Coordinates of C-alpha atoms in Angstrom, one line a residue:
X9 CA 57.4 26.7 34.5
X10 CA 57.6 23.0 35.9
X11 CA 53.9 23.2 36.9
X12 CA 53.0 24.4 33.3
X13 CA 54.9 21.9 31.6
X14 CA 53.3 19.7 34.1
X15 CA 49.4 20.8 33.0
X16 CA 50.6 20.7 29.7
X17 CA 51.5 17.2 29.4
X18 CA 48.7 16.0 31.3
X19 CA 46.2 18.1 28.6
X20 CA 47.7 16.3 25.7
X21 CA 47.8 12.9 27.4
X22 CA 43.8 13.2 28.3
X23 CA 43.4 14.4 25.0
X24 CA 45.3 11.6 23.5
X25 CA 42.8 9.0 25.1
X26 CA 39.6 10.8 23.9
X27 CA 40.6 11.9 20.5
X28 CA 38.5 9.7 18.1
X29 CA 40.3 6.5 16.7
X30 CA 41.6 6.3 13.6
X31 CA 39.7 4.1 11.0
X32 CA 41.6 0.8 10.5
X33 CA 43.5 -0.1 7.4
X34 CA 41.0 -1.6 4.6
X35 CA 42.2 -5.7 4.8
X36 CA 44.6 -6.3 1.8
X37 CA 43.9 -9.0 -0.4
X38 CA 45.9 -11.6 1.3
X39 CA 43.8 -10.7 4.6
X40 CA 40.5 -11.3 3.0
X41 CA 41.1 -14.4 1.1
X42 CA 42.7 -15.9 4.4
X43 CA 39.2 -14.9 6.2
X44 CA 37.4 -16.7 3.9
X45 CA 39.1 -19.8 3.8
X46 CA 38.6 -20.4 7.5
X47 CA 34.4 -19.8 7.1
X48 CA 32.8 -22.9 5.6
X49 CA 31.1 -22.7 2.6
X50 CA 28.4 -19.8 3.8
X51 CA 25.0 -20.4 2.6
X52 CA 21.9 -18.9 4.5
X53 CA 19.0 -15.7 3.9
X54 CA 17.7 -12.5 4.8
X55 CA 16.2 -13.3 7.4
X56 CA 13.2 -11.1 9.3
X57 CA 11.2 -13.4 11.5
X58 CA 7.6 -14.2 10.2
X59 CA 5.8 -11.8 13.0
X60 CA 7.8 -8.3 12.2
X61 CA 6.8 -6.7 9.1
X62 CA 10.1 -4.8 8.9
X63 CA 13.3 -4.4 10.6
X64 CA 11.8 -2.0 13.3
X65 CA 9.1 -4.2 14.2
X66 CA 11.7 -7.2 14.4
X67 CA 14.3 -5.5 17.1
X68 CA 12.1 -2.8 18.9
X69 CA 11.3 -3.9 22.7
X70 CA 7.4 -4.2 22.3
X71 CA 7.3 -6.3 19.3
X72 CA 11.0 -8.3 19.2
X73 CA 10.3 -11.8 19.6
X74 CA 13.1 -14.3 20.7
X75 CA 10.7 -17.5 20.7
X76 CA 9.8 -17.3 17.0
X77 CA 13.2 -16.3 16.2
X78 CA 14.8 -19.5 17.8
X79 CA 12.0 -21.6 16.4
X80 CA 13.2 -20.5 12.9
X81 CA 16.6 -20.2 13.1
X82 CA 16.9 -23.8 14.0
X83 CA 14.3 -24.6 11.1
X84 CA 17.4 -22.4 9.1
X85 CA 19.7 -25.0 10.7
X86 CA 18.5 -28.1 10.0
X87 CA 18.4 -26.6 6.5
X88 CA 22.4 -26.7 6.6
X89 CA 22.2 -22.8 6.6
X90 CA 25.5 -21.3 8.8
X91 CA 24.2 -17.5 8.4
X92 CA 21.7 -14.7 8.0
X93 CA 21.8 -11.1 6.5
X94 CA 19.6 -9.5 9.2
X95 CA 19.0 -5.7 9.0
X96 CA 18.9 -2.8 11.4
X97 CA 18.1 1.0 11.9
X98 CA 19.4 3.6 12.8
X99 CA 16.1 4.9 14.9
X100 CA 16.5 1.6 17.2
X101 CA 20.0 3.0 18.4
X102 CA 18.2 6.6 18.5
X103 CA 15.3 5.7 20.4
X104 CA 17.0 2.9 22.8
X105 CA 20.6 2.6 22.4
X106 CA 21.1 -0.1 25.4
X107 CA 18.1 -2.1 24.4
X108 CA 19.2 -2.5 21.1
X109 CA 22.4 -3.9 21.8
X110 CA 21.0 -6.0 24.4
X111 CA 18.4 -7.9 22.0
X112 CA 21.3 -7.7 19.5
X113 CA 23.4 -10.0 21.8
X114 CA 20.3 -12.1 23.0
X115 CA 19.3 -12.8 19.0
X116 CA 23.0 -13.6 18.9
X117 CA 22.9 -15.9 21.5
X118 CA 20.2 -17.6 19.7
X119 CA 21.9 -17.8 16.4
X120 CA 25.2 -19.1 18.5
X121 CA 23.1 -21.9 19.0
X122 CA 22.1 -23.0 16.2
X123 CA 25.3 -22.8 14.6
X124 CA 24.2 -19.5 12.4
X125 CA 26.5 -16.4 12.5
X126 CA 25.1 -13.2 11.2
X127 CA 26.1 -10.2 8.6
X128 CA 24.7 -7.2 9.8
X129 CA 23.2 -4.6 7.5
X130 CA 23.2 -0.7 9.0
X131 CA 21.9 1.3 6.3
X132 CA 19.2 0.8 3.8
X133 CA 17.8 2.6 0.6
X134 CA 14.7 0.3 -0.3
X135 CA 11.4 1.2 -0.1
X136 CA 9.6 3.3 2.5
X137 CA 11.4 6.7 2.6
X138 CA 9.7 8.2 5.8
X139 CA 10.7 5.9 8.5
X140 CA 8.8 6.3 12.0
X141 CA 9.6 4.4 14.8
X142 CA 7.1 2.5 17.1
X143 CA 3.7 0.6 16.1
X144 CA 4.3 -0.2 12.5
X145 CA 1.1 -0.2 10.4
X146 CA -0.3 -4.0 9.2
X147 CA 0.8 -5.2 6.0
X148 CA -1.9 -4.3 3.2
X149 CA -3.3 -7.1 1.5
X150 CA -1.7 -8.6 -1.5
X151 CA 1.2 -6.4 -1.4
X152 CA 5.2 -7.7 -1.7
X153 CA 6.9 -6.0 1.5
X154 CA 4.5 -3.2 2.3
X155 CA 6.2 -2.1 5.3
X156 CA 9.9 -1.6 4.7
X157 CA 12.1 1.2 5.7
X158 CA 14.8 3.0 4.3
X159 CA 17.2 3.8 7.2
X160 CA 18.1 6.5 7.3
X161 CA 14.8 8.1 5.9
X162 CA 15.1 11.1 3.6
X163 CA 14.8 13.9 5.8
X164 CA 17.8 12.6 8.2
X165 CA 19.6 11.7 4.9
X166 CA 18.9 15.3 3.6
X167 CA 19.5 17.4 7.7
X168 CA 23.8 17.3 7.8
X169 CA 23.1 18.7 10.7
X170 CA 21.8 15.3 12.4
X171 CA 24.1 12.9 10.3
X172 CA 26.3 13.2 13.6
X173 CA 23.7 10.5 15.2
X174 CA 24.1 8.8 12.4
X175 CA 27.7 8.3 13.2
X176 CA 27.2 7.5 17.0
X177 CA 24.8 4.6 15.8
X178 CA 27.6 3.3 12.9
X179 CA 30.7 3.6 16.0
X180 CA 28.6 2.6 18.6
X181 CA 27.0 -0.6 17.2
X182 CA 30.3 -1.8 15.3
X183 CA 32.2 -0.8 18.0
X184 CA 30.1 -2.7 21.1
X185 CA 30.3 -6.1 18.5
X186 CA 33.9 -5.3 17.4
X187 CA 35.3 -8.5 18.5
X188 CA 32.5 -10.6 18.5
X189 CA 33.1 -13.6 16.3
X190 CA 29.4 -14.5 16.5
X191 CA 29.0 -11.9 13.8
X192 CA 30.3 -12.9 10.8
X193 CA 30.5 -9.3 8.8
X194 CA 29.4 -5.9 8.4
X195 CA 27.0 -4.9 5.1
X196 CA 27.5 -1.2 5.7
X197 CA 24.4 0.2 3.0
X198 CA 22.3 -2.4 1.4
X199 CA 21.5 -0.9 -2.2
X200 CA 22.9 2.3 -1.7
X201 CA 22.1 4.2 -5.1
X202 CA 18.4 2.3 -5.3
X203 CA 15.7 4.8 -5.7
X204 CA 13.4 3.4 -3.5
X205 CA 10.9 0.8 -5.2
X206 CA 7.2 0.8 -4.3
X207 CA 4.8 3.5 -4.9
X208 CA 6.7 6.3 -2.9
X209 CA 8.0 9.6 -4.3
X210 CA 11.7 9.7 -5.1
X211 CA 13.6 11.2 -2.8
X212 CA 15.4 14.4 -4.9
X213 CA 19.1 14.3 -5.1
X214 CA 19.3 10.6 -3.5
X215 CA 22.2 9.3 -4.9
X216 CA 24.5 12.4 -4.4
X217 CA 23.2 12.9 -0.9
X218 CA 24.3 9.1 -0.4
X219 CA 27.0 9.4 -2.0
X220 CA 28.2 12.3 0.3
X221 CA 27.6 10.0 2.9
X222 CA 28.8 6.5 2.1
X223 CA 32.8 7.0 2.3
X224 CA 32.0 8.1 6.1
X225 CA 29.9 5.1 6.9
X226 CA 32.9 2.9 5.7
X227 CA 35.4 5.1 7.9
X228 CA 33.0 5.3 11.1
X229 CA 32.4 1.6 10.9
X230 CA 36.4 1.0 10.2
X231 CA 37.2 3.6 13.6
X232 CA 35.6 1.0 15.6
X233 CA 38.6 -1.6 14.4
X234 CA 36.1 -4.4 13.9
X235 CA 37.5 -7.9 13.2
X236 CA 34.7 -8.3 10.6
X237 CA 34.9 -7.5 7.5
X238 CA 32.9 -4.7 6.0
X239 CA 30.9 -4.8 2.4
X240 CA 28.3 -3.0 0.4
X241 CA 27.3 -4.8 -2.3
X242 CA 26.4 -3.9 -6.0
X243 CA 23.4 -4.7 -7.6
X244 CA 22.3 -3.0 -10.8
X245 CA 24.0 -2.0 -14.4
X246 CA 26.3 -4.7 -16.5
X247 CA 30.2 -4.6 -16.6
X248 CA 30.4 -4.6 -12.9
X249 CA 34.4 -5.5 -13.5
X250 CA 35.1 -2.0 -15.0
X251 CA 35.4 0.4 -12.4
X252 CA 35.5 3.4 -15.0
X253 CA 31.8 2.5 -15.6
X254 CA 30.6 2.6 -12.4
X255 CA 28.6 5.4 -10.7
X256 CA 30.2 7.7 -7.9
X257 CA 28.2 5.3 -4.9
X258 CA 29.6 2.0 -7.1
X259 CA 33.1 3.3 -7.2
X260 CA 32.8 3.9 -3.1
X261 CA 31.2 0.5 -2.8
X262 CA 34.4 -1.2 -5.0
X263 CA 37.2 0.6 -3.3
X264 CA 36.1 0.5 0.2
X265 CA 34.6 -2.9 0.6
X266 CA 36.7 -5.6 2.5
X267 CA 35.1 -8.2 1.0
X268 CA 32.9 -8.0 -2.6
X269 CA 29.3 -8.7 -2.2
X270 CA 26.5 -8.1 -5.1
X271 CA 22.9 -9.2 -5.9
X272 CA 21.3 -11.0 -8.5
X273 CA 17.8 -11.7 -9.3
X274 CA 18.3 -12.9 -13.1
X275 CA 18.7 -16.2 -14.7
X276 CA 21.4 -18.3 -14.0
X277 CA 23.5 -17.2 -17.2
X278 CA 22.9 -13.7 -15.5
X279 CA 24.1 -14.8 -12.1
X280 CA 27.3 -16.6 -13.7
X281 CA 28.2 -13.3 -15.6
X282 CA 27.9 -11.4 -12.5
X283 CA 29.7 -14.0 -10.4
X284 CA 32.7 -13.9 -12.7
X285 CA 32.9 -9.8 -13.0
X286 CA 33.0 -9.9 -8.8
X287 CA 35.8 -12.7 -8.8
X288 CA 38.0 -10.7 -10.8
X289 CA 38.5 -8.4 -8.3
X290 CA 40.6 -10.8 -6.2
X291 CA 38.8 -10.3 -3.2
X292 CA 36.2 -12.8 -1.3
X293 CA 32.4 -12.7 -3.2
X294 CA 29.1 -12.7 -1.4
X295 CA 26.0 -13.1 -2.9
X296 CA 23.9 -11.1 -0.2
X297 CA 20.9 -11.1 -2.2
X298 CA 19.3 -13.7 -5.0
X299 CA 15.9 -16.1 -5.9
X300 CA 13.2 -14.4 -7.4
X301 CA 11.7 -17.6 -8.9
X302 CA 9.3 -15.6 -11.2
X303 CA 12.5 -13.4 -12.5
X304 CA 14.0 -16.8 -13.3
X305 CA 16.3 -16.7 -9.9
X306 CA 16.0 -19.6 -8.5
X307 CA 17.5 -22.4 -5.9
X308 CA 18.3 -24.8 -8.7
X309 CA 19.7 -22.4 -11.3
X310 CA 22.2 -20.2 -9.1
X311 CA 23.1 -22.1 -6.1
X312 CA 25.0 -24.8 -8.0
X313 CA 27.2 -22.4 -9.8
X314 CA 27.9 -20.3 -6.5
X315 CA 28.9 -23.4 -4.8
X316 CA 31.3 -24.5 -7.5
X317 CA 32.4 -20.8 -7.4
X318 CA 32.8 -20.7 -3.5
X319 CA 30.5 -18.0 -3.5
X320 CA 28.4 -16.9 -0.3
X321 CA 24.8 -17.2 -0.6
X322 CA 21.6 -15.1 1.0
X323 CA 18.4 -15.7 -0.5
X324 CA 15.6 -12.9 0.2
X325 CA 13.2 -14.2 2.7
X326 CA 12.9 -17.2 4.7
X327 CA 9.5 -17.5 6.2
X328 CA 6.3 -16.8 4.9
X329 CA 5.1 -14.2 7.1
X330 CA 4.5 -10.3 7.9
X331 CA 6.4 -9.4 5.0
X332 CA 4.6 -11.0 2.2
X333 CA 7.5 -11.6 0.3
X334 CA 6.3 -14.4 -1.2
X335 CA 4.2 -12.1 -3.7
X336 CA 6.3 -10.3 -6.8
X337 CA 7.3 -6.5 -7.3
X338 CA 4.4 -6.0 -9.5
X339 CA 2.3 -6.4 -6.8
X340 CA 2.9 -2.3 -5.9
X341 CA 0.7 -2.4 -9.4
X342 CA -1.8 -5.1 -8.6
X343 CA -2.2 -6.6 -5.6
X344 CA -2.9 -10.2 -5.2
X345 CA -5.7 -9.9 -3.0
X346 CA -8.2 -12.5 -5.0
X347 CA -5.8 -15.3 -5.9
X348 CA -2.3 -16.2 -5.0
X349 CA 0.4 -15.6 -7.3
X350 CA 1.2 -18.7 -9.8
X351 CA 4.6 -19.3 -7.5
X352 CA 6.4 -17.6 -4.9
X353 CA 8.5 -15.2 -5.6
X354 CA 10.8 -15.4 -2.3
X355 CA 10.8 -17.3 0.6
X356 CA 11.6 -21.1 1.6
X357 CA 9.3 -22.4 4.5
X358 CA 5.6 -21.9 5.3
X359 CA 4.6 -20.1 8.4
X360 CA 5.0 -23.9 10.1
X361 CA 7.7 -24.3 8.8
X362 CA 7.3 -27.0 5.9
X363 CA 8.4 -26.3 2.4
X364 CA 6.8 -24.6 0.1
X365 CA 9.0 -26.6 -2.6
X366 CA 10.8 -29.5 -0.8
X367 CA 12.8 -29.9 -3.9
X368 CA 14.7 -26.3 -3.2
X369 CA 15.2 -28.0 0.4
X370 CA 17.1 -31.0 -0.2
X371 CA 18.9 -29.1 -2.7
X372 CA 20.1 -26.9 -0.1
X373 CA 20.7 -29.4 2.1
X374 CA 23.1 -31.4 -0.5
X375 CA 25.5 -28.7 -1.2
X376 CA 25.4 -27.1 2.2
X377 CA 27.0 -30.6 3.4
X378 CA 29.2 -31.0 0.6
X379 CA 33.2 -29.9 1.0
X380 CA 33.8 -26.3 -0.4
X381 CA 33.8 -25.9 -4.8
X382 CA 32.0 -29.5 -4.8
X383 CA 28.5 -29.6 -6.6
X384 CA 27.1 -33.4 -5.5
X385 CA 25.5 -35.2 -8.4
X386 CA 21.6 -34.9 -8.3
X387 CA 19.9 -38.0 -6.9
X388 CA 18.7 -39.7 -9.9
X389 CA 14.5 -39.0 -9.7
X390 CA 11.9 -42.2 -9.8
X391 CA 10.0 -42.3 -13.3
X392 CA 6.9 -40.8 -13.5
X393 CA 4.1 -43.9 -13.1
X394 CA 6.8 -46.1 -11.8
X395 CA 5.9 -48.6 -10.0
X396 CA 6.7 -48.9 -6.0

């Protein structure tokens, strides 16, 4: 009987230390507003280096590339940018667990550096619905983002049989970082109920399928007991301050998100609106996506007001490059492959790293060194035919 008692104990205590852990408590209110006011005013972009066409091509072993990466990043610093919404996939963890972690922590080495501290996005709905790891095809001509990949593709989204890797990617990854305060947060699913974009087929049943999955991406990422907050950001519709309005992957997105984030790519009246619906949840705001200059987003309409609102920033794109995210959505229709567009639609630097508008630069670089909530008067601007 002793010796049974004896197994028995020692069954429940090994099963004790490999039962999963449970997911963290969502941070209160209180927790996330104290987060935030340590973190300086955060201003930075999306950020894909100029040689990677998409986020496999940026992080996989053949193609990542640490030199351009630094050379940019400290471009991004001397900008007064302190962060970067940089993207992952789950087929890097799939393919190459170890190596992905390792460039992880040697990009964040980099970024340590130069000051810049990183929100991590896992999962991603846009564009390209059949991601396939290895050599990624060359951008075609005149096209805005041509190689993009939803992570997880449609057939992993669709297989519940294989969301299980899904969920050793999510616990692995958040867990390794958990405590890493080079990594400033967590975007669990950029865009979640997006359709795709492009030219691709819709995948059937997306948003339910996502929906079905989004809940257990907060939870996996929360098991790992990360001291970063997590967020998934809205990004479509109006009225985003009434929940009842919201669709079933917006309601997910509101109630398990530790701090708000949300895009906008509308005028600044647009932006302000938006702002204001995200602030009344109480919570910290993120603007993880914004500046579309040919949609009327721009540097000089929305930065001001999120900066007066101490509201995060990330434009899309930083560098001219692989990407070619300097040419609008409609190119899917029409490809600019005889003239350039009339203006960029993203980006902030040339591929050697001088301005496309300096303008947007100094702008950025006057409120990034500004104390928090203060918008610095505008320089006043010589006349036109003045003399020197």
């Amino acid at each position: 009987m002793k010796r049974s008692m004896t197994l028995f104990f020692a069954a429940v205590s090994v099963a004790a230390m490999t039962a999963p852990a449970e997911a963290r408590e969502m941070w209160t209110k209180q927790e996330a507003n104290d987060w935030y006011e340590e973190q300086p005013w955060l201003v930075g972009a999306n950020y894909n280096p100029a040689t990677a066409i998409n986020q496999l091509d940026m992080w996989q072993a053949e193609t990542f590339d640490p030199a351009t990466i630094d050379k940019e990043l400290g471009w991004a610093a001397d900008l007064g940018m302190n962060t970067m919404r940089v993207y992952l996939h789950n087929l890097l963890w799939e393919n190459d667990p170890e190596g992905l972690k390792q460039r992880m922590d040697q990009f964040l080495t980099i970024a340590a550096k130069h000051g810049i501290r990183p929100m991590f996005v896992l999962f991603d709905s846009c564009w390209d619905p059949h991601p396939v790891a290895g050599a990624q095809h060359p951008p075609i001509p005149g096209v805005h983002n041509s190689g993009w990949v939803q992570a997880p593709g449609a057939e992993r989204l669709a297989d519940k049989s294989q969301h299980h890797k899904l969920e050793g990617y999510v616990k692995d990854v958040v867990g390794h970082f958990a405590n890493d305060d080079r990594i400033l947060a967590w975007d669990v699913w950029n865009e979640p109920n997006n359709a795709g974009g492009g030219n691709y087929e819709p995948t059937p049943n997306k948003k339910e399928m996502v929906a079905g999955l989004l809940d257990d991406v907060f939870e996996w990422a929360r098991s790992a007991d990360p001291t970063q907050p997590l967020t998934s950001g809205l990004w479509i519709g109006e009225d985003w301050h009434r929940v009842e309005k919201r669709d079933a992957v917006e309601k997910i997105q509101l109630a398990q998100s530790d701090v708000m984030s949300f895009h906008d790519y509308n005028w600044p009246e647009q932006f302000e609106q938006r702002a204001q619906q995200m602030l009344s949840y109480g919570r910290p705001v993120l603007c993880t996506e914004y500046m579309a200059r040919g949609n009327g987003s721009t540097f000089d309409g929305s930065l001001p007001i999120a900066k007066r609102l101490n509201i995060a920033m990330y434009n899309w794109g930083f560098v001219d490059g692989e990407s070619q995210t300097r040419l609008p959505w409609d190119s899917w229709k029409k490809p600019y492959t005889f003239d350039e567009p009339t203006v960029w639609f993203h980006d902030v630097l040339h591929t050697d790293g001088t301005p496309y508008r300096q303008a947007e630069v100094d702008l950025i670089k006057r409120l990034a060194s500004a104390p928090k909530g203060v918008v610095p008067p505008t320089p006043p601007q010589p006349a036109i035919g003045a003399a020197d």
